[in-house]
Amino acid sequence: AQSVTQLGSHVSVSEGALVLLRCNYSSSVPPYLFWYVQYPNQGLQLLLKYTSAATLVKGINGFEAEFKKSETSFHLTKPSAHMSDAAEYFCAVRPPGNQFYFGTGTSLTVIP
Amino acid sequence: ETGVTQSPTHLIKTRGQQVTLRCSSQSGHNTVSWYQQALGQGPQFIFQYYREEENGRGNFPPRFSGLQFPNYSSELNVNALELDDSALYLCASSSITDEQFFGPGTRLTVL
């Protein structure tokens, strides 16, 4: 069975501080992995994706994520938080096939 | 290039009614997936349509049904609405093997 676990439903960081959002997945075969961001009353926007190429993936808005197979993790980081980063973040896994499995989300608050 | 659009933006229905939600896929995409996102939850996969055929279904009852048209736009139909159907319904379009691009969603409230 496929699943995604996002540790910490709420994360608060100070403006300029490191952002670390955690994602662990379970999949019987190497999956594709994604991070999406959702702003209030909007759909999901793709931040970055891992598709079995480089394990360190760079995305938009300064975010990056590292695929660690041994830890079944795909944590999202950003060196310096900006106020505009406040949003809901979703990790998703797509094993071979077409269905996406999403985590329950992490709400990021950025404190000025 | 136009993105994924959904209509209506908001909808209020009562229990037992039926609802139809619409999605226009992004230009060049032949696959549409529908998701239900309850408040405070991640999106849950309902089903996917590829070239007008259902191509995968999540754990949703048969009263959730869909269609895809020759222009790859899609409809989600929900019959016999229940209070728990209140959610944001998201449509995503893609090529069959690529990442999904999401629309803004339709907020359905069932009273």
Coordinates of C-alpha atoms in Angstrom, one line a residue:
Chain A
A1 CA 0.0 0.0 0.0
Q2 CA 1.1 3.5 -0.7
S3 CA 1.0 6.3 1.9
V4 CA 2.5 9.6 2.7
T5 CA 3.2 10.9 6.2
Q6 CA 3.9 14.5 6.9
L7 CA 5.3 15.1 10.4
G8 CA 3.9 18.2 11.9
S9 CA 0.6 19.6 10.8
H10 CA 1.7 23.1 11.8
V11 CA 5.2 24.6 11.5
S12 CA 6.2 28.1 12.5
V13 CA 9.4 29.8 11.6
S14 CA 10.8 33.3 11.9
E15 CA 11.3 35.3 8.7
G16 CA 14.8 34.5 7.4
A17 CA 15.0 31.2 9.3
L18 CA 15.4 27.7 7.7
V19 CA 12.3 26.0 6.6
L20 CA 12.1 22.2 7.0
L21 CA 8.9 20.3 6.2
R22 CA 9.1 16.6 6.7
C23 CA 7.7 13.9 4.4
N24 CA 8.0 10.1 4.6
Y25 CA 6.5 7.8 2.2
S26 CA 5.8 4.1 1.8
S27 CA 5.9 2.5 -1.6
S28 CA 6.6 -1.0 -2.7
V29 CA 8.5 0.3 -5.8
P30 CA 10.5 3.5 -6.3
P31 CA 7.9 6.2 -6.8
Y32 CA 7.7 9.7 -8.2
L33 CA 7.6 12.3 -5.4
F34 CA 6.2 15.8 -5.4
W35 CA 5.7 18.8 -3.2
Y36 CA 2.8 21.1 -3.8
V37 CA 1.9 24.4 -2.2
Q38 CA -1.7 25.6 -1.6
Y39 CA -2.6 29.2 -0.8
P40 CA -5.9 30.0 0.8
N41 CA -8.9 29.4 -1.5
Q42 CA -6.6 28.2 -4.4
G43 CA -5.7 25.0 -6.0
L44 CA -2.4 23.3 -5.7
Q45 CA 0.8 24.6 -7.3
L46 CA 3.7 22.3 -8.0
L47 CA 6.9 23.3 -6.2
L48 CA 9.2 20.4 -7.3
K49 CA 9.2 16.8 -8.3
Y50 CA 11.6 13.8 -8.0
T51 CA 11.5 11.4 -10.9
S52 CA 14.5 9.1 -10.3
A53 CA 17.1 11.5 -11.6
A54 CA 19.2 13.6 -9.2
T55 CA 18.4 13.0 -5.6
L56 CA 18.6 16.7 -4.7
V57 CA 15.8 18.5 -6.5
K58 CA 15.5 22.2 -6.8
G59 CA 12.1 23.8 -7.2
I60 CA 10.5 27.2 -7.5
N61 CA 10.8 30.0 -5.0
G62 CA 14.1 28.7 -3.5
F63 CA 12.7 25.4 -2.3
E64 CA 14.5 22.2 -2.6
A65 CA 14.0 18.6 -1.5
E66 CA 16.3 15.6 -1.1
F67 CA 15.2 12.0 -1.9
K68 CA 16.7 9.6 0.6
K69 CA 15.8 6.0 -0.3
S70 CA 17.2 4.5 2.8
E71 CA 15.1 6.7 5.0
T72 CA 12.1 6.8 2.6
S73 CA 12.0 10.5 3.0
F74 CA 11.6 13.5 0.8
H75 CA 11.9 16.5 3.1
L76 CA 11.4 20.0 1.8
T77 CA 13.7 22.8 2.7
K78 CA 14.3 26.5 2.1
P79 CA 17.3 28.3 3.6
S80 CA 15.5 31.6 4.4
A81 CA 11.8 31.9 5.0
H82 CA 9.9 34.8 3.5
M83 CA 6.5 36.0 4.6
S84 CA 5.0 35.0 1.2
D85 CA 5.9 31.3 2.0
A86 CA 3.1 31.1 4.5
A87 CA 0.8 28.5 3.0
E88 CA -0.2 24.8 3.2
Y89 CA 2.3 22.3 1.8
F90 CA 1.5 18.9 0.6
C91 CA 3.8 16.0 -0.2
A92 CA 2.5 13.5 -2.7
V93 CA 3.7 10.2 -4.0
R94 CA 2.9 8.6 -7.4
P95 CA 3.9 5.0 -7.6
P96 CA 4.0 3.4 -11.1
G97 CA 0.5 4.1 -12.4
N98 CA -1.5 7.2 -12.4
Q99 CA -2.9 7.7 -8.9
F100 CA -1.4 10.4 -6.6
Y101 CA -1.4 9.9 -2.9
F102 CA -1.2 13.0 -0.8
G103 CA -0.2 13.6 2.8
T104 CA -2.4 15.5 5.2
G105 CA -0.5 18.7 4.7
T106 CA 1.7 21.0 6.8
S107 CA 0.6 24.6 7.5
L108 CA 3.6 26.9 7.4
T109 CA 3.4 30.1 9.4
V110 CA 6.2 32.7 9.0
I111 CA 6.6 35.1 11.9
P112 CA 7.9 38.6 11.1
Chain B
E1 CA -1.6 28.6 -22.8
T2 CA -4.7 28.5 -20.6
G3 CA -4.5 26.7 -17.3
V4 CA -7.0 24.4 -15.7
T5 CA -10.4 26.0 -15.0
Q6 CA -13.3 24.8 -12.9
S7 CA -16.8 25.8 -12.5
P8 CA -18.7 26.8 -10.5
T9 CA -16.4 28.4 -7.8
H10 CA -18.9 27.8 -5.0
L11 CA -22.0 25.7 -4.7
I12 CA -24.5 25.1 -2.0
K13 CA -26.8 22.0 -2.1
T14 CA -29.0 20.1 0.3
R15 CA -28.8 16.5 1.2
G16 CA -30.2 14.1 -1.4
Q17 CA -29.6 16.5 -4.3
Q18 CA -27.4 15.9 -7.2
V19 CA -24.5 18.1 -8.4
T20 CA -22.3 18.4 -11.5
L21 CA -18.9 20.0 -11.4
R22 CA -17.0 21.0 -14.5
C23 CA -13.3 21.1 -15.4
S24 CA -11.5 22.3 -18.5
S25 CA -8.1 20.8 -18.9
Q26 CA -4.9 22.6 -19.8
S27 CA -4.2 22.8 -23.5
G28 CA -2.3 19.6 -24.7
H29 CA -3.4 17.5 -21.7
N30 CA -5.4 14.3 -22.3
T31 CA -5.8 13.2 -18.7
V32 CA -8.1 14.6 -16.0
S33 CA -8.1 13.5 -12.4
W34 CA -10.6 14.5 -9.7
Y35 CA -9.8 14.9 -6.0
Q36 CA -11.9 15.6 -2.9
Q37 CA -10.2 17.8 -0.2
A38 CA -12.0 17.9 3.1
L39 CA -11.3 20.8 5.4
G40 CA -7.8 20.3 7.0
Q41 CA -7.0 17.2 4.9
G42 CA -5.0 16.4 1.8
P43 CA -6.7 15.7 -1.5
Q44 CA -8.2 12.2 -1.9
F45 CA -8.2 10.7 -5.3
I46 CA -11.7 10.1 -6.7
F47 CA -10.9 8.9 -10.3
Q48 CA -9.0 9.7 -13.4
Y49 CA -10.1 9.9 -17.0
Y50 CA -7.8 9.3 -20.0
R51 CA -9.0 9.7 -23.5
E52 CA -12.7 9.6 -22.4
E53 CA -12.3 6.3 -20.4
E54 CA -12.1 5.9 -16.6
N55 CA -8.5 5.0 -15.9
G56 CA -8.4 4.4 -12.2
R57 CA -10.6 5.0 -9.2
G58 CA -10.1 5.7 -5.5
N59 CA -12.2 4.5 -2.6
F60 CA -15.4 6.4 -3.5
P61 CA -18.9 5.0 -3.9
P62 CA -20.6 4.6 -7.3
R63 CA -22.7 7.8 -6.6
F64 CA -19.5 9.6 -7.6
S65 CA -19.3 9.4 -11.4
G66 CA -17.6 11.2 -14.2
L67 CA -17.3 11.9 -17.8
Q68 CA -14.6 13.1 -20.1
F69 CA -15.4 14.7 -23.4
P70 CA -13.6 14.6 -26.8
N71 CA -12.0 18.0 -26.0
Y72 CA -10.7 16.4 -22.7
S73 CA -12.8 18.6 -20.5
S74 CA -14.5 16.6 -17.7
E75 CA -17.5 16.5 -15.4
L76 CA -17.8 15.1 -11.9
N77 CA -21.3 14.1 -10.9
V78 CA -22.3 13.3 -7.3
N79 CA -25.8 11.8 -6.6
A80 CA -27.7 11.6 -3.4
L81 CA -25.5 14.2 -1.7
E82 CA -24.5 13.6 2.0
L83 CA -23.3 16.1 4.5
D84 CA -19.8 14.5 4.4
D85 CA -19.6 15.4 0.7
S86 CA -18.9 19.0 1.7
A87 CA -15.4 19.7 0.5
L88 CA -13.2 21.4 -2.0
Y89 CA -13.2 19.4 -5.3
L90 CA -10.1 19.7 -7.3
C91 CA -9.5 18.8 -10.9
A92 CA -6.0 18.2 -12.3
S93 CA -5.0 17.8 -15.8
S94 CA -1.8 16.2 -17.2
S95 CA -0.3 14.2 -19.9
I96 CA -0.7 10.5 -18.9
T97 CA 2.9 10.3 -17.4
D98 CA 3.6 13.8 -16.3
E99 CA 2.9 15.9 -13.3
Q100 CA -0.6 17.2 -12.6
F101 CA -1.7 20.8 -12.9
F102 CA -4.5 21.7 -10.6
G103 CA -7.4 24.0 -11.0
P104 CA -8.6 26.4 -8.3
G105 CA -11.3 24.0 -7.1
T106 CA -15.0 24.1 -6.5
R107 CA -16.2 24.5 -2.9
L108 CA -19.3 22.4 -2.3
T109 CA -21.3 22.8 0.8
V110 CA -24.1 20.3 1.6
L111 CA -26.7 21.5 4.1

